[in-house]
Amino acid sequence: MAQRTGTRKAISIILGLVLAGVGLLSFGYMLFHAVEPVSIKIWLLPITLFAAGSAILWDDFKSS
């Protein structure tokens, strides 16, 4: 696998943190502020965002 440059790694870490953070915040917002029952299709959005961010961060720190 090709070696990543410092700039590319920094952008990847920032993207992973943003995706994981948005996933957690949206999950918490839906959990505590939703009045009506929320469809499982809508719950998949924050879970997918958090999973994508976590996977990016895992790859970054595993390959360090």
mmCIF file of N, CA, C and O in Angstrom:
data_model
loop_
_atom_site.group_PDB
_atom_site.id
_atom_site.type_symbol
_atom_site.label_atom_id
_atom_site.label_comp_id
_atom_site.label_asym_id
_atom_site.label_seq_id
_atom_site.Cartn_x
_atom_site.Cartn_y
_atom_site.Cartn_z
ATOM 1 N N MET A 1 0.841 -1.170 0.000
ATOM 2 C CA MET A 1 0.000 0.000 0.000
ATOM 3 C C MET A 1 0.886 1.233 0.000
ATOM 4 O O MET A 1 1.914 1.274 0.651
ATOM 5 N N ALA A 2 0.486 2.254 -0.723
ATOM 6 C CA ALA A 2 1.291 3.465 -0.844
ATOM 7 C C ALA A 2 1.292 4.242 0.474
ATOM 8 O O ALA A 2 0.309 4.227 1.223
ATOM 9 N N GLN A 3 2.396 4.900 0.722
ATOM 10 C CA GLN A 3 2.531 5.716 1.933
ATOM 11 C C GLN A 3 1.707 6.996 1.781
ATOM 12 O O GLN A 3 1.728 7.628 0.742
ATOM 13 N N ARG A 4 0.977 7.373 2.808
ATOM 14 C CA ARG A 4 0.160 8.582 2.763
ATOM 15 C C ARG A 4 0.992 9.795 3.138
ATOM 16 O O ARG A 4 1.865 9.723 3.998
ATOM 17 N N THR A 5 0.683 10.922 2.515
ATOM 18 C CA THR A 5 1.354 12.158 2.888
ATOM 19 C C THR A 5 0.729 12.696 4.165
ATOM 20 O O THR A 5 -0.362 12.286 4.568
ATOM 21 N N GLY A 6 1.436 13.613 4.802
ATOM 22 C CA GLY A 6 0.938 14.192 6.048
ATOM 23 C C GLY A 6 -0.357 14.964 5.866
ATOM 24 O O GLY A 6 -1.257 14.905 6.704
ATOM 25 N N THR A 7 -0.465 15.691 4.754
ATOM 26 C CA THR A 7 -1.682 16.462 4.498
ATOM 27 C C THR A 7 -2.872 15.549 4.284
ATOM 28 O O THR A 7 -3.957 15.788 4.826
ATOM 29 N N ARG A 8 -2.670 14.493 3.516
ATOM 30 C CA ARG A 8 -3.763 13.568 3.250
ATOM 31 C C ARG A 8 -4.208 12.868 4.531
ATOM 32 O O ARG A 8 -5.398 12.665 4.761
ATOM 33 N N LYS A 9 -3.260 12.513 5.386
ATOM 34 C CA LYS A 9 -3.599 11.857 6.648
ATOM 35 C C LYS A 9 -4.358 12.818 7.571
ATOM 36 O O LYS A 9 -5.316 12.426 8.230
ATOM 37 N N ALA A 10 -3.941 14.089 7.604
ATOM 38 C CA ALA A 10 -4.629 15.078 8.440
ATOM 39 C C ALA A 10 -6.070 15.286 7.966
ATOM 40 O O ALA A 10 -7.000 15.349 8.781
ATOM 41 N N ILE A 11 -6.258 15.376 6.663
ATOM 42 C CA ILE A 11 -7.609 15.538 6.119
ATOM 43 C C ILE A 11 -8.461 14.316 6.442
ATOM 44 O O ILE A 11 -9.634 14.431 6.809
ATOM 45 N N SER A 12 -7.871 13.145 6.351
ATOM 46 C CA SER A 12 -8.596 11.914 6.646
ATOM 47 C C SER A 12 -9.000 11.849 8.120
ATOM 48 O O SER A 12 -10.118 11.430 8.440
ATOM 49 N N ILE A 13 -8.116 12.262 9.015
ATOM 50 C CA ILE A 13 -8.440 12.255 10.444
ATOM 51 C C ILE A 13 -9.548 13.254 10.739
ATOM 52 O O ILE A 13 -10.489 12.959 11.493
ATOM 53 N N ILE A 14 -9.472 14.447 10.142
ATOM 54 C CA ILE A 14 -10.518 15.447 10.354
ATOM 55 C C ILE A 14 -11.857 14.938 9.823
ATOM 56 O O ILE A 14 -12.890 15.078 10.490
ATOM 57 N N LEU A 15 -11.857 14.334 8.641
ATOM 58 C CA LEU A 15 -13.088 13.785 8.071
ATOM 59 C C LEU A 15 -13.665 12.692 8.969
ATOM 60 O O LEU A 15 -14.875 12.652 9.227
ATOM 61 N N GLY A 16 -12.819 11.809 9.479
ATOM 62 C CA GLY A 16 -13.293 10.752 10.367
ATOM 63 C C GLY A 16 -13.890 11.304 11.647
ATOM 64 O O GLY A 16 -14.944 10.845 12.107
ATOM 65 N N LEU A 17 -13.239 12.314 12.232
ATOM 66 C CA LEU A 17 -13.762 12.926 13.456
ATOM 67 C C LEU A 17 -15.092 13.627 13.209
ATOM 68 O O LEU A 17 -16.018 13.524 14.026
ATOM 69 N N VAL A 18 -15.190 14.323 12.084
ATOM 70 C CA VAL A 18 -16.444 15.020 11.767
ATOM 71 C C VAL A 18 -17.575 14.024 11.547
ATOM 72 O O VAL A 18 -18.674 14.196 12.090
ATOM 73 N N LEU A 19 -17.328 12.981 10.775
ATOM 74 C CA LEU A 19 -18.375 11.986 10.524
ATOM 75 C C LEU A 19 -18.808 11.283 11.816
ATOM 76 O O LEU A 19 -20.004 11.101 12.058
ATOM 77 N N ALA A 20 -17.853 10.891 12.645
ATOM 78 C CA ALA A 20 -18.199 10.220 13.901
ATOM 79 C C ALA A 20 -18.944 11.174 14.832
ATOM 80 O O ALA A 20 -19.922 10.790 15.482
ATOM 81 N N GLY A 21 -18.503 12.424 14.891
ATOM 82 C CA GLY A 21 -19.169 13.408 15.749
ATOM 83 C C GLY A 21 -20.586 13.708 15.299
ATOM 84 O O GLY A 21 -21.516 13.758 16.112
ATOM 85 N N VAL A 22 -20.777 13.893 13.999
ATOM 86 C CA VAL A 22 -22.123 14.152 13.473
ATOM 87 C C VAL A 22 -23.018 12.945 13.701
ATOM 88 O O VAL A 22 -24.193 13.090 14.052
ATOM 89 N N GLY A 23 -22.474 11.762 13.535
ATOM 90 C CA GLY A 23 -23.263 10.560 13.793
ATOM 91 C C GLY A 23 -23.717 10.470 15.244
ATOM 92 O O GLY A 23 -24.886 10.183 15.518
ATOM 93 N N LEU A 24 -22.814 10.749 16.162
ATOM 94 C CA LEU A 24 -23.178 10.717 17.583
ATOM 95 C C LEU A 24 -24.173 11.818 17.943
ATOM 96 O O LEU A 24 -25.134 11.581 18.690
ATOM 97 N N LEU A 25 -23.934 13.026 17.444
ATOM 98 C CA LEU A 25 -24.848 14.128 17.754
ATOM 99 C C LEU A 25 -26.243 13.892 17.191
ATOM 100 O O LEU A 25 -27.245 14.132 17.879
ATOM 101 N N SER A 26 -26.329 13.415 15.963
ATOM 102 C CA SER A 26 -27.648 13.173 15.386
ATOM 103 C C SER A 26 -28.352 11.997 16.061
ATOM 104 O O SER A 26 -29.563 12.012 16.246
ATOM 105 N N PHE A 27 -27.580 10.997 16.469
ATOM 106 C CA PHE A 27 -28.169 9.881 17.209
ATOM 107 C C PHE A 27 -28.740 10.369 18.541
ATOM 108 O O PHE A 27 -29.861 10.034 18.916
ATOM 109 N N GLY A 28 -27.958 11.177 19.253
ATOM 110 C CA GLY A 28 -28.429 11.722 20.523
ATOM 111 C C GLY A 28 -29.624 12.639 20.368
ATOM 112 O O GLY A 28 -30.567 12.606 21.167
ATOM 113 N N TYR A 29 -29.610 13.463 19.320
ATOM 114 C CA TYR A 29 -30.743 14.358 19.082
ATOM 115 C C TYR A 29 -32.013 13.562 18.821
ATOM 116 O O TYR A 29 -33.071 13.858 19.383
ATOM 117 N N MET A 30 -31.912 12.553 17.958
ATOM 118 C CA MET A 30 -33.096 11.743 17.666
ATOM 119 C C MET A 30 -33.546 10.959 18.890
ATOM 120 O O MET A 30 -34.747 10.770 19.115
ATOM 121 N N LEU A 31 -32.602 10.523 19.697
ATOM 122 C CA LEU A 31 -32.948 9.730 20.873
ATOM 123 C C LEU A 31 -33.692 10.560 21.918
ATOM 124 O O LEU A 31 -34.662 10.100 22.514
ATOM 125 N N PHE A 32 -33.246 11.798 22.127
ATOM 126 C CA PHE A 32 -33.813 12.604 23.211
ATOM 127 C C PHE A 32 -34.857 13.621 22.776
ATOM 128 O O PHE A 32 -35.570 14.156 23.615
ATOM 129 N N HIS A 33 -34.969 13.933 21.482
ATOM 130 C CA HIS A 33 -35.887 14.969 21.048
ATOM 131 C C HIS A 33 -36.984 14.495 20.107
ATOM 132 O O HIS A 33 -37.833 15.297 19.725
ATOM 133 N N ALA A 34 -36.972 13.258 19.701
ATOM 134 C CA ALA A 34 -38.025 12.756 18.817
ATOM 135 C C ALA A 34 -39.268 12.452 19.638
ATOM 136 O O ALA A 34 -39.208 11.768 20.656
ATOM 137 N N VAL A 35 -40.398 12.996 19.201
ATOM 138 C CA VAL A 35 -41.648 12.793 19.930
ATOM 139 C C VAL A 35 -42.389 11.577 19.378
ATOM 140 O O VAL A 35 -42.856 10.736 20.126
ATOM 141 N N GLU A 36 -42.470 11.495 18.072
ATOM 142 C CA GLU A 36 -43.152 10.384 17.422
ATOM 143 C C GLU A 36 -42.167 9.227 17.216
ATOM 144 O O GLU A 36 -40.950 9.443 17.204
ATOM 145 N N PRO A 37 -42.642 8.023 17.044
ATOM 146 C CA PRO A 37 -41.744 6.914 16.708
ATOM 147 C C PRO A 37 -41.016 7.188 15.389
ATOM 148 O O PRO A 37 -41.607 7.670 14.433
ATOM 149 N N VAL A 38 -39.735 6.886 15.369
ATOM 150 C CA VAL A 38 -38.905 7.154 14.197
ATOM 151 C C VAL A 38 -38.680 5.844 13.453
ATOM 152 O O VAL A 38 -38.369 4.822 14.060
ATOM 153 N N SER A 39 -38.818 5.895 12.154
ATOM 154 C CA SER A 39 -38.645 4.711 11.312
ATOM 155 C C SER A 39 -37.198 4.210 11.389
ATOM 156 O O SER A 39 -36.261 4.996 11.555
ATOM 157 N N ILE A 40 -37.026 2.922 11.241
ATOM 158 C CA ILE A 40 -35.683 2.333 11.291
ATOM 159 C C ILE A 40 -34.817 2.849 10.150
ATOM 160 O O ILE A 40 -33.597 2.968 10.288
ATOM 161 N N LYS A 41 -35.443 3.209 9.024
ATOM 162 C CA LYS A 41 -34.674 3.756 7.898
ATOM 163 C C LYS A 41 -34.005 5.071 8.277
ATOM 164 O O LYS A 41 -32.901 5.351 7.838
ATOM 165 N N ILE A 42 -34.666 5.863 9.084
ATOM 166 C CA ILE A 42 -34.079 7.140 9.506
ATOM 167 C C ILE A 42 -33.010 6.907 10.575
ATOM 168 O O ILE A 42 -32.018 7.629 10.629
ATOM 169 N N TRP A 43 -33.176 5.901 11.428
ATOM 170 C CA TRP A 43 -32.154 5.593 12.433
ATOM 171 C C TRP A 43 -30.856 5.107 11.788
ATOM 172 O O TRP A 43 -29.792 5.209 12.386
ATOM 173 N N LEU A 44 -30.950 4.562 10.577
ATOM 174 C CA LEU A 44 -29.745 4.075 9.908
ATOM 175 C C LEU A 44 -28.795 5.198 9.506
ATOM 176 O O LEU A 44 -27.590 4.962 9.374
ATOM 177 N N LEU A 45 -29.302 6.409 9.308
ATOM 178 C CA LEU A 45 -28.440 7.533 8.930
ATOM 179 C C LEU A 45 -27.368 7.838 9.974
ATOM 180 O O LEU A 45 -26.176 7.834 9.658
ATOM 181 N N PRO A 46 -27.714 8.139 11.230
ATOM 182 C CA PRO A 46 -26.647 8.434 12.189
ATOM 183 C C PRO A 46 -25.748 7.235 12.480
ATOM 184 O O PRO A 46 -24.544 7.395 12.701
ATOM 185 N N ILE A 47 -26.319 6.049 12.442
ATOM 186 C CA ILE A 47 -25.510 4.854 12.687
ATOM 187 C C ILE A 47 -24.486 4.674 11.571
ATOM 188 O O ILE A 47 -23.312 4.377 11.826
ATOM 189 N N THR A 48 -24.907 4.913 10.327
ATOM 190 C CA THR A 48 -23.996 4.792 9.189
ATOM 191 C C THR A 48 -22.919 5.861 9.221
ATOM 192 O O THR A 48 -21.746 5.583 8.942
ATOM 193 N N LEU A 49 -23.288 7.100 9.561
ATOM 194 C CA LEU A 49 -22.297 8.171 9.657
ATOM 195 C C LEU A 49 -21.252 7.862 10.729
ATOM 196 O O LEU A 49 -20.053 8.040 10.523
ATOM 197 N N PHE A 50 -21.710 7.399 11.888
ATOM 198 C CA PHE A 50 -20.770 7.065 12.957
ATOM 199 C C PHE A 50 -19.869 5.902 12.558
ATOM 200 O O PHE A 50 -18.666 5.923 12.815
ATOM 201 N N ALA A 51 -20.443 4.903 11.903
ATOM 202 C CA ALA A 51 -19.651 3.745 11.482
ATOM 203 C C ALA A 51 -18.606 4.139 10.439
ATOM 204 O O ALA A 51 -17.461 3.673 10.486
ATOM 205 N N ALA A 52 -18.983 5.005 9.500
ATOM 206 C CA ALA A 52 -18.034 5.448 8.476
ATOM 207 C C ALA A 52 -16.891 6.243 9.111
ATOM 208 O O ALA A 52 -15.719 6.039 8.782
ATOM 209 N N GLY A 53 -17.223 7.148 10.012
ATOM 210 C CA GLY A 53 -16.185 7.921 10.701
ATOM 211 C C GLY A 53 -15.269 7.043 11.527
ATOM 212 O O GLY A 53 -14.045 7.228 11.532
ATOM 213 N N SER A 54 -15.843 6.076 12.215
ATOM 214 C CA SER A 54 -15.033 5.160 13.018
ATOM 215 C C SER A 54 -14.117 4.307 12.142
ATOM 216 O O SER A 54 -12.963 4.062 12.498
ATOM 217 N N ALA A 55 -14.618 3.868 11.003
ATOM 218 C CA ALA A 55 -13.792 3.066 10.093
ATOM 219 C C ALA A 55 -12.629 3.877 9.535
ATOM 220 O O ALA A 55 -11.503 3.377 9.429
ATOM 221 N N ILE A 56 -12.870 5.137 9.196
ATOM 222 C CA ILE A 56 -11.797 5.998 8.695
ATOM 223 C C ILE A 56 -10.744 6.209 9.772
ATOM 224 O O ILE A 56 -9.536 6.116 9.521
ATOM 225 N N LEU A 57 -11.187 6.503 10.991
ATOM 226 C CA LEU A 57 -10.231 6.709 12.093
ATOM 227 C C LEU A 57 -9.476 5.432 12.407
ATOM 228 O O LEU A 57 -8.258 5.466 12.675
ATOM 229 N N TRP A 58 -10.159 4.296 12.391
ATOM 230 C CA TRP A 58 -9.500 3.017 12.653
ATOM 231 C C TRP A 58 -8.395 2.754 11.639
ATOM 232 O O TRP A 58 -7.298 2.352 11.989
ATOM 233 N N ASP A 59 -8.690 2.996 10.370
ATOM 234 C CA ASP A 59 -7.707 2.792 9.323
ATOM 235 C C ASP A 59 -6.516 3.735 9.493
ATOM 236 O O ASP A 59 -5.359 3.330 9.290
ATOM 237 N N ASP A 60 -6.784 4.986 9.871
ATOM 238 C CA ASP A 60 -5.707 5.956 10.050
ATOM 239 C C ASP A 60 -4.781 5.556 11.192
ATOM 240 O O ASP A 60 -3.552 5.604 11.068
ATOM 241 N N PHE A 61 -5.359 5.185 12.320
ATOM 242 C CA PHE A 61 -4.520 4.876 13.483
ATOM 243 C C PHE A 61 -3.917 3.481 13.420
ATOM 244 O O PHE A 61 -2.878 3.229 14.032
ATOM 245 N N LYS A 62 -4.564 2.576 12.691
ATOM 246 C CA LYS A 62 -4.006 1.229 12.536
ATOM 247 C C LYS A 62 -2.772 1.266 11.635
ATOM 248 O O LYS A 62 -1.804 0.541 11.866
ATOM 249 N N SER A 63 -2.804 2.110 10.613
ATOM 250 C CA SER A 63 -1.694 2.152 9.660
ATOM 251 C C SER A 63 -0.570 3.084 10.101
ATOM 252 O O SER A 63 0.389 3.251 9.373
ATOM 253 N N SER A 64 -0.687 3.688 11.270
ATOM 254 C CA SER A 64 0.358 4.608 11.757
ATOM 255 C C SER A 64 1.634 3.881 12.093
ATOM 256 O O SER A 64 1.680 2.837 12.606
#
